[in-house]
Amino acid sequence: MTDLTALFTDLVRLETRLYNVLDTRLKAEHDLPLGQFEFLRFIESHGTARVFDLARAMAITVGATSKAVDRLESAGRVRRTANPHDRRSSLVALTPAGEHALAAAAPTVESELNTWVGSVLPAGVLEQLATSLSMLRQRAEADSRTDRREVFKT
């Protein structure tokens, strides 16, 4: 029988160590923290995003997300525009500088992930792991108990 607590510990420690190595390298080579890289990737894949959408995707609070977007905006990597469908929110889009930063940093991220994950696991195992983690993530995202805003309401 699989020890789920040990599995959880392995997942968390692996995520922490990978995050640290990626963050350190991105800062050193691209002056771009990993958290900002993730925001830029999300915005690029959606064209534009509301702060609320980013917060849900990153599983962090709206306040923390707004501060992160402020930093990206100050760095010239994103711009906010009025949301024509909801005057209470704005839309965040990449600037050319944000597109350039993302394009420059993406190969660095891929290289590190290949070193730490892609070169360690056989292709079939890696594909199975990717599918399994995606299923688990979807399950967690569908449950409001995993939403930071919901955790403190109980």
mmCIF file of C-alpha atoms in Angstrom:
data_model
loop_
_atom_site.group_PDB
_atom_site.id
_atom_site.type_symbol
_atom_site.label_atom_id
_atom_site.label_comp_id
_atom_site.label_asym_id
_atom_site.label_seq_id
_atom_site.Cartn_x
_atom_site.Cartn_y
_atom_site.Cartn_z
ATOM 1 C CA MET A 1 0.000 0.000 0.000
ATOM 2 C CA THR A 2 1.322 3.439 -0.923
ATOM 3 C CA ASP A 3 2.137 5.766 1.946
ATOM 4 C CA LEU A 4 0.221 8.874 0.815
ATOM 5 C CA THR A 5 1.831 11.053 3.476
ATOM 6 C CA ALA A 6 5.291 10.128 2.185
ATOM 7 C CA LEU A 7 4.101 10.768 -1.382
ATOM 8 C CA PHE A 8 2.815 14.195 -0.337
ATOM 9 C CA THR A 9 6.138 14.983 1.355
ATOM 10 C CA ASP A 10 8.046 13.951 -1.776
ATOM 11 C CA LEU A 11 5.810 16.130 -3.980
ATOM 12 C CA VAL A 12 6.172 19.170 -1.743
ATOM 13 C CA ARG A 13 9.933 18.837 -1.301
ATOM 14 C CA LEU A 14 10.474 18.249 -5.012
ATOM 15 C CA GLU A 15 8.330 21.268 -5.887
ATOM 16 C CA THR A 16 10.202 23.445 -3.395
ATOM 17 C CA ARG A 17 13.630 22.394 -4.628
ATOM 18 C CA LEU A 18 12.691 22.749 -8.308
ATOM 19 C CA TYR A 19 11.103 26.131 -7.643
ATOM 20 C CA ASN A 20 14.258 27.309 -5.869
ATOM 21 C CA VAL A 21 16.653 26.220 -8.614
ATOM 22 C CA LEU A 22 14.451 27.660 -11.385
ATOM 23 C CA ASP A 23 13.867 30.907 -9.507
ATOM 24 C CA THR A 24 17.584 31.370 -8.798
ATOM 25 C CA ARG A 25 18.596 30.755 -12.404
ATOM 26 C CA LEU A 26 15.848 32.969 -13.865
ATOM 27 C CA LYS A 27 16.772 35.835 -11.560
ATOM 28 C CA ALA A 28 20.472 35.489 -12.362
ATOM 29 C CA GLU A 29 20.153 35.128 -16.130
ATOM 30 C CA HIS A 30 16.970 37.070 -16.929
ATOM 31 C CA ASP A 31 16.229 39.308 -13.947
ATOM 32 C CA LEU A 32 12.870 37.534 -13.803
ATOM 33 C CA PRO A 33 11.610 35.685 -10.716
ATOM 34 C CA LEU A 34 9.879 32.373 -11.400
ATOM 35 C CA GLY A 35 6.577 33.696 -10.043
ATOM 36 C CA GLN A 36 6.617 36.491 -12.618
ATOM 37 C CA PHE A 37 7.534 34.000 -15.335
ATOM 38 C CA GLU A 38 4.446 31.971 -14.426
ATOM 39 C CA PHE A 39 2.250 35.077 -14.584
ATOM 40 C CA LEU A 40 3.660 36.001 -18.002
ATOM 41 C CA ARG A 41 3.024 32.471 -19.305
ATOM 42 C CA PHE A 42 -0.583 32.536 -18.120
ATOM 43 C CA ILE A 43 -1.240 35.953 -19.648
ATOM 44 C CA GLU A 44 0.402 34.941 -22.922
ATOM 45 C CA SER A 45 -1.725 31.806 -23.171
ATOM 46 C CA HIS A 46 -4.937 33.762 -22.520
ATOM 47 C CA GLY A 47 -4.166 37.002 -24.380
ATOM 48 C CA THR A 48 -5.426 39.040 -21.436
ATOM 49 C CA ALA A 49 -6.384 38.168 -17.882
ATOM 50 C CA ARG A 50 -8.104 39.722 -14.912
ATOM 51 C CA VAL A 51 -6.244 39.790 -11.595
ATOM 52 C CA PHE A 52 -8.931 37.430 -10.273
ATOM 53 C CA ASP A 53 -8.185 34.932 -13.079
ATOM 54 C CA LEU A 54 -4.481 35.050 -12.285
ATOM 55 C CA ALA A 55 -5.146 34.566 -8.570
ATOM 56 C CA ARG A 56 -7.257 31.472 -9.202
ATOM 57 C CA ALA A 57 -4.734 30.007 -11.628
ATOM 58 C CA MET A 58 -1.800 30.565 -9.269
ATOM 59 C CA ALA A 59 -3.764 29.537 -6.158
ATOM 60 C CA ILE A 60 -2.871 32.738 -4.299
ATOM 61 C CA THR A 61 -4.916 35.619 -2.930
ATOM 62 C CA VAL A 62 -6.189 38.460 -5.078
ATOM 63 C CA GLY A 63 -4.182 40.898 -2.935
ATOM 64 C CA ALA A 64 -0.924 39.034 -3.536
ATOM 65 C CA THR A 65 -1.760 38.772 -7.215
ATOM 66 C CA SER A 66 -2.472 42.493 -7.486
ATOM 67 C CA LYS A 67 0.909 43.285 -5.901
ATOM 68 C CA ALA A 68 2.645 40.912 -8.323
ATOM 69 C CA VAL A 69 0.905 42.546 -11.276
ATOM 70 C CA ASP A 70 1.971 45.948 -9.900
ATOM 71 C CA ARG A 71 5.600 44.759 -9.956
ATOM 72 C CA LEU A 72 5.256 43.428 -13.507
ATOM 73 C CA GLU A 73 3.644 46.692 -14.587
ATOM 74 C CA SER A 74 6.421 48.750 -12.945
ATOM 75 C CA ALA A 75 8.977 46.626 -14.806
ATOM 76 C CA GLY A 76 7.165 47.398 -18.075
ATOM 77 C CA ARG A 77 6.269 43.750 -18.719
ATOM 78 C CA VAL A 78 2.474 44.080 -18.537
ATOM 79 C CA ARG A 79 -0.097 46.821 -18.910
ATOM 80 C CA ARG A 80 -3.556 47.168 -17.420
ATOM 81 C CA THR A 81 -6.506 48.404 -19.406
ATOM 82 C CA ALA A 82 -10.110 48.958 -18.424
ATOM 83 C CA ASN A 83 -12.276 45.863 -18.703
ATOM 84 C CA PRO A 84 -15.091 46.812 -21.100
ATOM 85 C CA HIS A 85 -17.360 44.140 -19.580
ATOM 86 C CA ASP A 86 -16.789 44.958 -15.908
ATOM 87 C CA ARG A 87 -15.769 48.432 -14.775
ATOM 88 C CA ARG A 88 -14.661 47.061 -11.400
ATOM 89 C CA SER A 89 -11.791 45.129 -12.940
ATOM 90 C CA SER A 90 -8.996 45.672 -15.410
ATOM 91 C CA LEU A 91 -7.441 43.445 -18.014
ATOM 92 C CA VAL A 92 -3.753 42.631 -17.881
ATOM 93 C CA ALA A 93 -1.843 42.082 -21.125
ATOM 94 C CA LEU A 94 1.801 41.541 -22.016
ATOM 95 C CA THR A 95 3.822 44.407 -23.372
ATOM 96 C CA PRO A 96 6.522 43.820 -25.988
ATOM 97 C CA ALA A 97 9.029 43.836 -23.099
ATOM 98 C CA GLY A 98 6.995 41.144 -21.339
ATOM 99 C CA GLU A 99 6.840 39.059 -24.507
ATOM 100 C CA HIS A 100 10.608 39.413 -24.910
ATOM 101 C CA ALA A 101 11.298 38.481 -21.261
ATOM 102 C CA LEU A 102 9.102 35.400 -21.540
ATOM 103 C CA ALA A 103 10.643 34.291 -24.829
ATOM 104 C CA ALA A 104 14.156 34.709 -23.434
ATOM 105 C CA ALA A 105 13.410 32.886 -20.170
ATOM 106 C CA ALA A 106 11.393 29.949 -21.533
ATOM 107 C CA PRO A 107 14.413 27.990 -22.863
ATOM 108 C CA THR A 108 16.128 28.399 -19.483
ATOM 109 C CA VAL A 109 13.115 26.911 -17.697
ATOM 110 C CA GLU A 110 12.883 24.050 -20.196
ATOM 111 C CA SER A 111 16.595 23.334 -19.829
ATOM 112 C CA GLU A 112 16.401 23.154 -16.037
ATOM 113 C CA LEU A 113 13.267 21.018 -16.081
ATOM 114 C CA ASN A 114 14.899 18.658 -18.545
ATOM 115 C CA THR A 115 17.914 18.371 -16.237
ATOM 116 C CA TRP A 116 15.875 17.667 -13.130
ATOM 117 C CA VAL A 117 12.898 15.751 -14.532
ATOM 118 C CA GLY A 118 13.036 15.027 -18.247
ATOM 119 C CA SER A 119 16.435 13.352 -18.245
ATOM 120 C CA VAL A 120 15.699 11.286 -15.132
ATOM 121 C CA LEU A 121 12.438 9.573 -16.040
ATOM 122 C CA PRO A 122 11.850 7.390 -19.105
ATOM 123 C CA ALA A 123 9.422 8.960 -21.610
ATOM 124 C CA GLY A 124 6.549 6.582 -20.778
ATOM 125 C CA VAL A 125 6.885 7.167 -17.043
ATOM 126 C CA LEU A 126 7.122 10.921 -17.581
ATOM 127 C CA GLU A 127 3.957 10.887 -19.708
ATOM 128 C CA GLN A 128 2.122 8.839 -17.078
ATOM 129 C CA LEU A 129 3.305 11.196 -14.335
ATOM 130 C CA ALA A 130 2.166 14.238 -16.336
ATOM 131 C CA THR A 131 -1.274 12.689 -16.880
ATOM 132 C CA SER A 132 -1.610 11.667 -13.231
ATOM 133 C CA LEU A 133 -0.555 15.062 -11.874
ATOM 134 C CA SER A 134 -2.929 16.801 -14.280
ATOM 135 C CA MET A 135 -5.803 14.647 -13.028
ATOM 136 C CA LEU A 136 -4.937 15.366 -9.390
ATOM 137 C CA ARG A 137 -4.610 19.086 -10.068
ATOM 138 C CA GLN A 138 -7.986 19.193 -11.829
ATOM 139 C CA ARG A 139 -9.572 17.396 -8.873
ATOM 140 C CA ALA A 140 -8.040 19.886 -6.436
ATOM 141 C CA GLU A 141 -9.032 22.903 -8.526
ATOM 142 C CA ALA A 142 -12.630 21.666 -8.699
ATOM 143 C CA ASP A 143 -12.902 21.574 -4.886
ATOM 144 C CA SER A 144 -13.531 24.943 -3.242
ATOM 145 C CA ARG A 145 -11.677 23.800 -0.116
ATOM 146 C CA THR A 146 -8.410 24.236 -2.030
ATOM 147 C CA ASP A 147 -9.190 27.874 -2.830
ATOM 148 C CA ARG A 148 -7.282 30.202 -0.480
ATOM 149 C CA ARG A 149 -10.319 32.431 -0.149
ATOM 150 C CA GLU A 150 -12.439 29.491 1.016
ATOM 151 C CA VAL A 151 -9.986 28.000 3.512
ATOM 152 C CA PHE A 152 -10.523 30.735 6.092
ATOM 153 C CA LYS A 153 -14.329 30.758 5.849
ATOM 154 C CA THR A 154 -14.833 27.460 7.672
#
